[in-house]
C-alpha cells in the first residue's frame, strides 16, 4: 500500500484502540501512530518515512557532489603520479564509468539514512539517554539495508518494537506508548501489506514464506479501491464505537 494510506490506517486504528481501551485521544498519540505506521518501509529507500529523514532532491545533490569530488581527486592523484594529462584523463574516465555503475542514488540514500540514524544514536549516547533509546535507533539504522518486506514486516519486528517502547515507557513514564506505537506499526502489516498480492513474510527469518489475503498489485485500480474500503470500514467502526459509548 501507499505511504499515505498506511499513515491514514495507522491513525484510524489508533483512534479506534483509544476508544475501546478508554485511552485519551491526543495529538501526541496520533503523531506516534502516524510515525510507526510508516516505519516498516524504512527498508525501502524511496518510502515516505525515508523521505522524512532525507529529502530525495537533497540526496541527489549530494550524490552529484560526491561523484564530482571523487572524480577530481582521482584526476589530480593520477596526474601527480604520472604527470601525463591525457593518461590521467583516460584513468578518470574509466573511474567515472565504474563509480557511476556502483554508486547509485539508492545506495547513497541507504548510506545517508543509516548515518543519520547512527549520528542520532551517538547524540543520544553523549547526552546520556537510556540505552534502550540508543539501541532502538541503531536497529532502525539497519532497516535501510534489509531486503524490502523482510524482517521489518514480520511478527518478530512487531514484538521488538513493543519491547523497546515498553522499556521507554517504564523509564520515562510515557503512558500507553507501547500500545499506540505497536498498533500503528502492526496496522502497516495486518491492515495494509497483508492485503497486497506480494504479501509479507510473517515469520521471517524463520521462514521466507509470504502470506497474502489479497490479489492486487500496489497502485492498481482494484488495490486503490481496497485501500478506500479498509479506510471506510475503520471510519464506520470509529463512528459506531463513539455512538455506542
Coordinates of N, CA and C in Angstrom, one line a residue:
X1 N 0.8 -1.2 0.0 CA 0.0 0.0 0.0 C 0.9 1.3 0.0
X2 N 0.2 2.4 -0.4 CA 1.0 3.6 -0.4 C 1.2 4.2 1.0
X3 N 2.2 5.0 1.1 CA 2.6 5.6 2.4 C 1.5 6.3 3.1
X4 N 0.8 7.2 2.3 CA -0.3 8.0 2.9 C -1.5 7.1 3.4
X5 N -1.7 5.9 2.7 CA -2.7 5.0 3.1 C -2.3 4.3 4.4
X6 N -1.0 3.9 4.5 CA -0.5 3.3 5.7 C -0.7 4.3 6.9
X7 N -0.4 5.5 6.7 CA -0.4 6.5 7.7 C -1.9 6.7 8.1
X8 N -2.8 6.8 7.2 CA -4.2 7.0 7.5 C -4.8 5.8 8.3
X9 N -4.5 4.6 7.8 CA -4.9 3.4 8.5 C -4.4 3.3 9.9
X10 N -3.1 3.7 10.1 CA -2.4 3.7 11.4 C -3.1 4.6 12.4
X11 N -3.4 5.8 11.9 CA -4.1 6.8 12.8 C -5.5 6.4 13.1
X12 N -6.2 5.9 12.2 CA -7.6 5.4 12.4 C -7.6 4.2 13.4
X13 N -6.7 3.3 13.2 CA -6.6 2.1 14.1 C -6.3 2.6 15.5
X14 N -5.4 3.5 15.6 CA -5.1 4.0 17.0 C -6.2 4.7 17.6
X15 N -7.0 5.5 16.9 CA -8.1 6.2 17.4 C -9.2 5.2 17.9
X16 N -9.4 4.1 17.1 CA -10.3 3.1 17.4 C -9.8 2.4 18.7
X17 N -8.5 2.1 18.8 CA -8.0 1.5 20.0 C -8.2 2.4 21.3
X18 N -7.9 3.7 21.1 CA -8.1 4.6 22.2 C -9.6 4.6 22.7
X19 N -10.5 4.5 21.8 CA -11.9 4.5 22.2 C -12.2 3.2 22.9
X20 N -11.7 2.1 22.4 CA -12.0 0.8 23.0 C -11.4 0.6 24.4
X21 N -10.1 1.1 24.5 CA -9.4 0.9 25.8 C -9.4 2.2 26.7
X22 N -10.3 3.1 26.3 CA -10.5 4.3 27.1 C -9.2 5.1 27.3
X23 N -8.4 5.2 26.2 CA -7.2 6.0 26.3 C -7.5 7.4 25.7
X24 N -7.0 8.4 26.4 CA -7.3 9.8 25.9 C -6.7 9.9 24.4
X25 N -7.5 10.5 23.6 CA -7.0 10.8 22.2 C -6.3 12.2 22.2
X26 N -5.1 12.2 21.9 CA -4.3 13.4 21.9 C -3.5 13.6 20.6
X27 N -2.9 14.7 20.4 CA -2.1 15.0 19.2 C -0.8 14.1 19.3
X28 N -0.3 13.9 20.5 CA 0.9 13.0 20.7 C 0.6 11.6 20.3
X29 N -0.6 11.1 20.7 CA -0.9 9.7 20.3 C -1.1 9.6 18.8
X30 N -1.7 10.6 18.2 CA -1.9 10.5 16.7 C -0.5 10.6 16.0
X31 N 0.4 11.4 16.5 CA 1.7 11.6 15.9 C 2.5 10.2 16.0
X32 N 2.4 9.6 17.2 CA 3.1 8.3 17.4 C 2.6 7.3 16.4
X33 N 1.2 7.2 16.3 CA 0.6 6.3 15.4 C 1.0 6.5 13.9
X34 N 1.1 7.8 13.5 CA 1.5 8.2 12.2 C 2.9 7.7 11.9
X35 N 3.8 8.0 12.8 CA 5.2 7.7 12.6 C 5.4 6.2 12.5
X36 N 4.9 5.4 13.5 CA 5.1 4.0 13.5 C 4.3 3.3 12.4
X37 N 3.3 3.9 11.9 CA 2.5 3.2 10.8 C 3.3 3.2 9.5
X38 N 4.3 4.1 9.3 CA 5.1 4.1 8.1 C 6.5 3.6 8.3
X39 N 6.8 3.3 9.6 CA 8.2 2.9 9.9 C 8.7 1.6 9.3
X40 N 7.8 0.6 9.1 CA 8.3 -0.6 8.4 C 8.9 -0.4 7.0
X41 N 8.5 0.6 6.3 CA 9.0 0.8 5.0 C 10.3 1.6 5.0
X42 N 11.0 1.7 6.1 CA 12.3 2.3 6.2 C 13.3 1.4 5.4
X43 N 12.9 0.2 5.1 CA 13.7 -0.7 4.3 C 13.7 -0.5 2.8
X44 N 12.9 0.6 2.5 CA 12.8 1.0 1.1 C 13.3 2.4 1.0
X45 N 14.3 2.7 0.1 CA 15.0 4.0 0.1 C 14.1 5.1 -0.4
X46 N 13.0 4.8 -1.1 CA 12.2 5.9 -1.6 C 10.8 6.0 -0.9
X47 N 10.7 5.4 0.3 CA 9.5 5.4 1.0 C 9.2 6.7 1.7
X48 N 8.0 6.8 2.2 CA 7.5 8.1 2.8 C 8.4 8.4 4.1
X49 N 8.7 7.4 4.9 CA 9.5 7.6 6.1 C 10.9 7.9 5.7
X50 N 11.4 7.3 4.6 CA 12.8 7.7 4.2 C 12.9 9.1 3.8
X51 N 11.9 9.6 3.1 CA 11.9 11.0 2.6 C 11.7 12.0 3.8
X52 N 11.1 11.5 4.9 CA 11.0 12.3 6.1 C 12.4 12.6 6.7
X53 N 13.2 11.5 6.7 CA 14.6 11.6 7.2 C 15.5 12.4 6.2
X54 N 15.3 12.1 4.9 CA 16.2 12.6 3.9 C 15.5 12.9 2.6
X55 N 15.4 14.2 2.2 CA 14.7 14.6 1.0 C 15.4 14.1 -0.2
X56 N 14.7 13.6 -1.2 CA 15.2 13.0 -2.4 C 16.1 14.0 -3.2
X57 N 15.6 15.2 -3.4 CA 16.4 16.2 -4.2 C 17.7 16.5 -3.5
X58 N 17.7 16.5 -2.2 CA 18.9 16.8 -1.4 C 19.9 15.7 -1.6
X59 N 19.4 14.4 -1.5 CA 20.3 13.3 -1.6 C 20.9 13.1 -3.0
X60 N 20.1 13.5 -4.0 CA 20.5 13.5 -5.4 C 21.7 14.6 -5.6
X61 N 21.5 15.7 -4.9 CA 22.5 16.7 -5.0 C 23.8 16.2 -4.3
X62 N 23.7 15.6 -3.2 CA 24.9 15.0 -2.5 C 25.6 14.0 -3.4
X63 N 24.8 13.2 -4.1 CA 25.3 12.2 -5.0 C 26.2 12.8 -6.1
X64 N 25.7 13.9 -6.7 CA 26.4 14.6 -7.7 C 27.7 15.2 -7.1
X65 N 27.6 15.8 -6.0 CA 28.8 16.4 -5.3 C 29.9 15.3 -5.0
X66 N 29.4 14.2 -4.5 CA 30.3 13.1 -4.1 C 31.0 12.6 -5.3
X67 N 30.3 12.4 -6.4 CA 30.9 11.8 -7.7 C 31.9 12.8 -8.2
X68 N 31.5 14.1 -8.2 CA 32.5 15.2 -8.7 C 33.7 15.2 -7.9
X69 N 33.6 15.2 -6.6 CA 34.8 15.3 -5.7 C 35.7 14.1 -5.9
X70 N 35.1 12.9 -6.0 CA 35.9 11.7 -6.2 C 36.6 11.7 -7.6
X71 N 35.9 12.2 -8.6 CA 36.5 12.2 -9.9 C 37.6 13.2 -10.0
X72 N 37.4 14.4 -9.4 CA 38.5 15.4 -9.4 C 39.7 14.8 -8.6
X73 N 39.5 14.1 -7.5 CA 40.5 13.6 -6.7 C 41.3 12.5 -7.5
X74 N 40.6 11.7 -8.2 CA 41.2 10.6 -9.0 C 42.1 11.3 -10.1
X75 N 41.6 12.3 -10.7 CA 42.3 13.0 -11.8 C 43.6 13.6 -11.3
X76 N 43.5 14.4 -10.2 CA 44.7 15.1 -9.7 C 45.7 14.1 -9.1
X77 N 45.3 13.0 -8.5 CA 46.2 12.0 -8.0 C 46.9 11.3 -9.1
X78 N 46.1 10.9 -10.2 CA 46.7 10.3 -11.3 C 47.7 11.2 -12.0
X79 N 47.3 12.5 -12.1 CA 48.2 13.5 -12.8 C 49.5 13.7 -12.0
X80 N 49.4 13.6 -10.7 CA 50.6 13.7 -9.8 C 51.5 12.5 -9.9
X81 N 50.9 11.3 -10.1 CA 51.7 10.1 -10.2 C 52.4 10.0 -11.5
X82 N 51.7 10.3 -12.7 CA 52.3 10.0 -14.0 C 52.7 11.3 -14.7
X83 N 52.2 12.4 -14.3 CA 52.4 13.7 -14.9 C 52.1 13.8 -16.4
X84 N 51.0 13.0 -16.7 CA 50.6 13.0 -18.1 C 49.1 13.3 -18.1
X85 N 48.7 14.4 -18.7 CA 47.3 14.9 -18.7 C 46.4 13.9 -19.4
X86 N 46.8 13.4 -20.6 CA 45.9 12.6 -21.4 C 45.7 11.2 -20.7
X87 N 46.7 10.7 -20.1 CA 46.6 9.4 -19.4 C 45.7 9.6 -18.2
X88 N 45.9 10.7 -17.5 CA 45.1 10.9 -16.3 C 43.6 11.1 -16.7
X89 N 43.4 11.7 -17.8 CA 42.0 11.9 -18.3 C 41.4 10.6 -18.6
X90 N 42.1 9.7 -19.2 CA 41.6 8.3 -19.5 C 41.3 7.5 -18.2
X91 N 42.2 7.6 -17.3 CA 42.1 6.9 -16.0 C 40.8 7.5 -15.3
X92 N 40.6 8.8 -15.3 CA 39.5 9.4 -14.7 C 38.2 9.0 -15.3
X93 N 38.2 8.9 -16.7 CA 37.0 8.5 -17.4 C 36.6 7.1 -17.1
X94 N 37.6 6.2 -17.0 CA 37.3 4.8 -16.6 C 36.8 4.8 -15.2
X95 N 37.4 5.6 -14.3 CA 36.9 5.6 -12.9 C 35.5 6.1 -12.8
X96 N 35.1 7.1 -13.6 CA 33.8 7.6 -13.7 C 32.8 6.5 -14.0
X97 N 33.1 5.8 -15.1 CA 32.2 4.7 -15.6 C 32.0 3.7 -14.5
X98 N 33.1 3.3 -13.8 CA 33.0 2.3 -12.7 C 32.2 2.9 -11.5
X99 N 32.5 4.1 -11.2 CA 31.9 4.7 -10.0 C 30.4 4.9 -10.2
X100 N 30.0 5.4 -11.3 CA 28.6 5.6 -11.6 C 27.8 4.3 -11.7
X101 N 28.5 3.2 -12.0 CA 27.8 1.9 -12.1 C 27.6 1.3 -10.7
X102 N 28.5 1.7 -9.8 CA 28.4 1.2 -8.4 C 27.7 2.1 -7.4
X103 N 28.0 3.4 -7.5 CA 27.4 4.3 -6.5 C 26.2 5.0 -7.2
X104 N 25.0 4.4 -6.9 CA 23.8 5.0 -7.4 C 23.0 5.7 -6.3
X105 N 21.9 6.3 -6.7 CA 21.1 7.1 -5.8 C 20.6 6.2 -4.7
X106 N 20.1 5.0 -5.0 CA 19.6 4.1 -4.0 C 20.6 3.8 -2.9
X107 N 21.8 3.4 -3.4 CA 22.9 3.0 -2.4 C 23.2 4.2 -1.5
X108 N 23.4 5.4 -2.2 CA 23.8 6.6 -1.4 C 22.7 6.9 -0.3
X109 N 21.4 6.8 -0.7 CA 20.3 7.0 0.3 C 20.4 6.1 1.5
X110 N 20.7 4.8 1.2 CA 20.8 3.8 2.3 C 22.0 4.2 3.2
X111 N 23.1 4.6 2.6 CA 24.2 5.0 3.4 C 23.9 6.3 4.3
X112 N 23.3 7.3 3.6 CA 23.0 8.5 4.3 C 21.9 8.3 5.4
X113 N 20.9 7.5 5.1 CA 19.8 7.2 6.1 C 20.4 6.5 7.3
X114 N 21.3 5.5 7.1 CA 21.9 4.8 8.2 C 22.8 5.8 9.0
X115 N 23.6 6.6 8.3 CA 24.4 7.6 9.0 C 23.7 8.5 9.9
X116 N 22.5 9.0 9.3 CA 21.7 9.9 10.1 C 21.2 9.3 11.4
X117 N 20.7 8.0 11.3 CA 20.2 7.3 12.5 C 21.3 7.0 13.5
X118 N 22.5 6.6 12.9 CA 23.7 6.3 13.8 C 24.1 7.6 14.5
X119 N 24.2 8.7 13.8 CA 24.5 10.0 14.3 C 23.5 10.4 15.5
X120 N 22.3 10.1 15.2 CA 21.3 10.4 16.2 C 21.5 9.5 17.5
X121 N 21.8 8.3 17.2 CA 22.2 7.4 18.4 C 23.3 7.9 19.2
X122 N 24.4 8.4 18.5 CA 25.6 8.9 19.1 C 25.2 10.1 20.0
X123 N 24.4 11.0 19.4 CA 24.0 12.2 20.1 C 23.2 11.8 21.4
X124 N 22.4 10.8 21.3 CA 21.6 10.4 22.5 C 22.6 9.8 23.5
X125 N 23.6 9.1 23.0 CA 24.6 8.5 23.9 C 25.3 9.6 24.7
X126 N 25.8 10.6 24.0 CA 26.6 11.7 24.6 C 25.8 12.5 25.6
X127 N 24.4 12.6 25.4 CA 23.6 13.3 26.4 C 23.1 12.4 27.4
X128 N 23.6 11.1 27.4 CA 23.3 10.1 28.4 C 21.9 9.7 28.5
X129 N 21.3 9.5 27.3 CA 19.9 9.0 27.2 C 20.0 7.5 27.5
X130 N 19.0 6.9 28.1 CA 19.0 5.5 28.4 C 19.3 4.6 27.2
X131 N 19.9 3.5 27.4 CA 20.4 2.6 26.4 C 19.3 2.1 25.4
X132 N 18.1 1.9 25.9 CA 17.0 1.4 25.0 C 16.7 2.3 23.9
X133 N 16.8 3.6 24.1 CA 16.6 4.6 23.1 C 17.6 4.4 22.0
X134 N 18.9 4.3 22.5 CA 20.0 4.2 21.6 C 20.0 2.9 20.7
X135 N 19.7 1.8 21.4 CA 19.6 0.5 20.6 C 18.4 0.6 19.6
X136 N 17.3 1.2 20.0 CA 16.2 1.4 19.1 C 16.6 2.1 17.8
X137 N 17.3 3.2 17.9 CA 17.7 3.9 16.7 C 18.8 3.2 15.9
X138 N 19.6 2.4 16.6 CA 20.6 1.6 15.9 C 20.0 0.5 15.1
X139 N 18.9 0.0 15.7 CA 18.1 -1.0 15.0 C 17.5 -0.4 13.7
X140 N 17.0 0.8 13.8 CA 16.4 1.4 12.7 C 17.5 1.7 11.6
X141 N 18.7 2.0 12.1 CA 19.8 2.3 11.1 C 20.1 1.1 10.3
X142 N 19.7 -0.1 10.7 CA 19.9 -1.4 9.9 C 18.8 -1.6 8.9
X143 N 17.6 -1.0 9.2 CA 16.5 -1.2 8.3 C 16.7 -0.9 6.8
X144 N 17.4 0.2 6.5 CA 17.6 0.5 5.0 C 18.4 -0.6 4.3
X145 N 19.1 -1.4 5.0 CA 19.9 -2.4 4.4 C 19.2 -3.8 4.3
X146 N 18.0 -3.8 4.9 CA 17.2 -5.1 4.8 C 16.5 -5.2 3.4
X147 N 16.3 -6.4 3.0 CA 15.5 -6.6 1.8 C 14.1 -6.1 2.1
X148 N 13.5 -5.4 1.1 CA 12.2 -4.9 1.3 C 11.2 -6.0 1.6
X149 N 10.3 -5.7 2.6 CA 9.4 -6.6 3.2 C 10.0 -7.9 3.6
X150 N 11.0 -7.8 4.5 CA 11.6 -8.9 5.1 C 11.4 -8.8 6.6
X151 N 12.5 -8.7 7.4 CA 12.3 -8.7 8.8 C 11.4 -7.5 9.3
X152 N 11.5 -6.4 8.7 CA 10.7 -5.2 9.2 C 9.2 -5.5 9.1
X153 N 8.8 -6.5 8.2 CA 7.4 -6.8 8.0 C 7.0 -8.1 8.6
X154 N 7.7 -8.5 9.7 CA 7.5 -9.8 10.4 C 6.9 -9.6 11.8
X155 N 6.4 -10.6 12.3 CA 5.8 -10.6 13.7 C 6.9 -10.3 14.7
X156 N 8.1 -10.7 14.4 CA 9.2 -10.5 15.3 C 9.6 -9.0 15.4
X157 N 9.5 -8.3 14.3 CA 9.7 -6.9 14.3 C 8.7 -6.2 15.2
X158 N 7.4 -6.6 15.1 CA 6.4 -6.1 16.0 C 6.7 -6.3 17.4
X159 N 7.2 -7.5 17.8 CA 7.5 -7.8 19.1 C 8.6 -6.9 19.6
X160 N 9.7 -6.7 18.8 CA 10.8 -5.9 19.2 C 10.4 -4.5 19.4
X161 N 9.5 -4.0 18.5 CA 9.0 -2.6 18.7 C 8.3 -2.4 20.0
X162 N 7.4 -3.4 20.3 CA 6.7 -3.3 21.6 C 7.7 -3.4 22.8
X163 N 8.7 -4.2 22.7 CA 9.7 -4.4 23.8 C 10.4 -3.1 24.0
X164 N 10.9 -2.4 23.0 CA 11.7 -1.2 23.2 C 10.8 -0.1 23.7
X165 N 9.6 0.0 23.1 CA 8.6 1.1 23.5 C 8.2 0.9 25.0
X166 N 8.1 -0.4 25.4 CA 7.7 -0.7 26.8 C 8.8 -0.2 27.8
X167 N 10.1 -0.5 27.4 CA 11.2 0.0 28.2 C 11.2 1.5 28.3
X168 N 11.0 2.1 27.2 CA 11.0 3.6 27.1 C 9.8 4.1 28.0
X169 N 8.7 3.5 27.9 CA 7.5 3.9 28.8 C 7.9 3.8 30.2
X170 N 8.5 2.7 30.6 CA 8.9 2.5 32.0 C 9.9 3.5 32.5
X171 N 10.9 3.8 31.7 CA 11.9 4.8 32.1 C 11.4 6.2 32.1
X172 N 10.7 6.6 31.1 CA 10.3 8.0 31.0 C 8.8 8.2 31.4
X173 N 8.1 7.2 31.8 CA 6.7 7.3 32.2 C 5.8 7.9 31.1
X174 N 6.0 7.4 29.9 CA 5.1 7.9 28.8 C 4.0 6.9 28.7
X175 N 2.8 7.2 29.2 CA 1.7 6.3 29.2 C 1.2 5.9 27.8
X176 N 1.0 4.6 27.7 CA 0.4 4.0 26.5 C 1.3 4.0 25.3
X177 N 2.5 4.4 25.4 CA 3.4 4.4 24.3 C 3.6 3.1 23.6
X178 N 3.8 2.0 24.3 CA 4.0 0.7 23.6 C 2.7 0.2 22.9
X179 N 1.5 0.5 23.4 CA 0.3 0.1 22.8 C 0.1 0.9 21.5
X180 N 0.2 2.2 21.6 CA -0.1 3.0 20.5 C 0.9 2.8 19.3
X181 N 2.2 2.8 19.7 CA 3.3 2.6 18.7 C 3.2 1.2 18.0
X182 N 2.9 0.2 18.8 CA 2.8 -1.2 18.3 C 1.5 -1.3 17.4
X183 N 0.4 -0.7 17.8 CA -0.8 -0.7 16.9 C -0.5 0.0 15.6
X184 N 0.1 1.1 15.7 CA 0.5 1.8 14.4 C 1.4 1.0 13.5
X185 N 2.4 0.4 14.1 CA 3.3 -0.5 13.4 C 2.6 -1.7 12.8
X186 N 1.8 -2.4 13.6 CA 1.1 -3.6 13.2 C 0.1 -3.3 12.2
X187 N -0.5 -2.1 12.2 CA -1.5 -1.8 11.2 C -0.9 -1.8 9.8
X188 N 0.4 -1.4 9.7 CA 1.1 -1.4 8.4 C 1.1 -2.8 7.8
X189 N 1.3 -3.8 8.7 CA 1.4 -5.2 8.3 C 0.0 -5.8 8.0
X190 N -0.8 -5.8 9.1 CA -2.0 -6.6 9.1 C -3.2 -5.9 8.5
X191 N -3.2 -4.6 8.4 CA -4.3 -3.9 7.7 C -3.8 -3.2 6.4
X192 N -2.6 -3.6 6.0 CA -2.0 -2.9 4.8 C -1.4 -4.0 3.9
X193 N -0.1 -4.2 4.1 CA 0.6 -5.0 3.1 C 0.2 -6.5 3.1
X194 N -0.5 -7.0 4.1 CA -1.0 -8.3 4.1 C -2.1 -8.5 3.0
X195 N -2.7 -7.4 2.6 CA -3.8 -7.4 1.6 C -3.3 -7.2 0.2
X196 N -2.0 -7.1 0.0 CA -1.4 -6.9 -1.3 C -1.0 -8.2 -1.9
X197 N -0.8 -8.3 -3.2 CA -0.5 -9.5 -3.9 C 0.8 -10.1 -3.4
X198 N 1.8 -9.3 -3.2 CA 3.1 -9.8 -2.8 C 3.2 -10.3 -1.4
X199 N 2.3 -9.8 -0.5 CA 2.2 -10.3 0.8 C 3.4 -9.9 1.7
X200 N 3.4 -10.5 2.9 CA 4.5 -10.3 3.8 C 5.0 -11.6 4.5
X201 N 6.3 -11.6 4.8 CA 6.9 -12.9 5.5 C 6.7 -12.8 7.0
X202 N 5.5 -13.2 7.5 CA 5.2 -13.0 8.9 C 6.2 -13.6 9.8
X203 N 6.8 -14.7 9.5 CA 7.7 -15.4 10.4 C 9.2 -15.3 10.0
X204 N 9.5 -14.3 9.2 CA 10.9 -14.1 8.8 C 11.7 -13.7 10.1
X205 N 12.9 -14.2 10.3 CA 13.8 -15.0 9.4 C 13.6 -16.5 9.5
X206 N 12.7 -17.0 10.4 CA 12.5 -18.5 10.5 C 12.0 -19.0 9.2
X207 N 11.1 -18.3 8.5 CA 10.6 -18.7 7.2 C 10.5 -17.6 6.3
X208 N 10.8 -17.8 5.0 CA 10.7 -16.7 4.0 C 9.3 -16.7 3.3
X209 N 8.5 -17.6 3.7 CA 7.1 -17.7 3.1 C 6.3 -16.4 3.3
X210 N 5.8 -15.9 2.2 CA 5.0 -14.7 2.3 C 3.5 -15.0 2.3
X211 N 2.8 -14.4 3.2 CA 1.3 -14.6 3.4 C 0.6 -13.4 2.8
X212 N -0.5 -13.7 2.1 CA -1.3 -12.6 1.5 C -2.8 -12.9 1.5
X213 N -3.6 -11.9 1.8 CA -5.0 -12.0 1.7 C -5.6 -11.3 0.5
X214 N -4.8 -10.8 -0.3 CA -5.2 -10.0 -1.5 C -4.6 -10.5 -2.8
X215 N -5.1 -10.0 -3.9 CA -4.6 -10.4 -5.2 C -4.3 -9.2 -6.1
X216 N -4.2 -8.1 -5.5 CA -4.0 -6.8 -6.3 C -2.6 -6.2 -6.1
X217 N -2.1 -5.7 -7.2 CA -0.8 -5.1 -7.1 C -0.9 -3.7 -6.6
X218 N 0.1 -3.2 -5.8 CA 0.1 -1.9 -5.2 C 0.1 -0.8 -6.3
X219 N -0.9 0.1 -6.2 CA -1.0 1.1 -7.2 C -2.0 0.9 -8.2
X220 N -2.5 -0.4 -8.3 CA -3.5 -0.7 -9.3 C -4.9 -0.2 -8.9
X221 N -5.8 -0.2 -9.9 CA -7.1 0.4 -9.6 C -7.9 -0.4 -8.5
X222 N -7.8 -1.7 -8.6 CA -8.5 -2.5 -7.6 C -7.9 -2.4 -6.2
X223 N -6.5 -2.3 -6.2 CA -5.9 -2.1 -4.9 C -6.2 -0.8 -4.3
X224 N -6.4 0.3 -5.1 CA -6.8 1.6 -4.6 C -8.2 1.5 -4.0
X225 N -9.1 0.7 -4.7 CA -10.5 0.5 -4.1 C -10.4 -0.2 -2.8
X226 N -9.5 -1.2 -2.7 CA -9.3 -1.9 -1.4 C -8.9 -1.0 -0.3
X227 N -8.0 -0.1 -0.6 CA -7.5 0.8 0.4 C -8.6 1.7 0.9
X228 N -9.4 2.2 -0.1 CA -10.6 3.1 0.3 C -11.6 2.3 1.2
X229 N -11.7 1.0 0.8 CA -12.7 0.1 1.6 C -12.2 -0.1 3.0
X230 N -10.9 -0.3 3.2 CA -10.4 -0.5 4.6 C -10.5 0.7 5.4
X231 N -10.1 1.9 4.8 CA -10.2 3.1 5.5 C -11.7 3.4 5.9
X232 N -12.6 3.1 4.9 CA -14.1 3.4 5.2 C -14.6 2.5 6.3
X233 N -14.1 1.3 6.4 CA -14.5 0.3 7.4 C -14.1 0.9 8.8
X234 N -12.8 1.4 8.8 CA -12.3 1.9 10.1 C -13.0 3.1 10.5
X235 N -13.4 4.0 9.6 CA -14.1 5.2 9.9 C -15.5 4.9 10.5
X236 N -16.2 3.9 9.8 CA -17.5 3.5 10.3 C -17.4 2.9 11.7
X237 N -16.3 2.1 11.9 CA -16.1 1.4 13.2 C -15.9 2.5 14.3
X238 N -15.2 3.5 14.0 CA -15.0 4.6 15.0 C -16.3 5.3 15.3
X239 N -17.0 5.6 14.2 CA -18.3 6.3 14.4 C -19.3 5.4 15.3
X240 N -19.3 4.1 15.0 CA -20.2 3.2 15.7 C -19.7 3.1 17.2
X241 N -18.4 3.0 17.4 CA -17.9 2.9 18.8 C -18.2 4.2 19.6
X242 N -18.1 5.3 18.9 CA -18.4 6.6 19.5 C -19.8 6.7 19.9
X243 N -20.7 6.3 19.0 CA -22.2 6.4 19.3 C -22.5 5.4 20.4
X244 N -21.9 4.3 20.4 CA -22.2 3.2 21.4 C -21.8 3.7 22.8
X245 N -20.7 4.4 22.9 CA -20.2 4.9 24.2 C -21.2 6.0 24.7

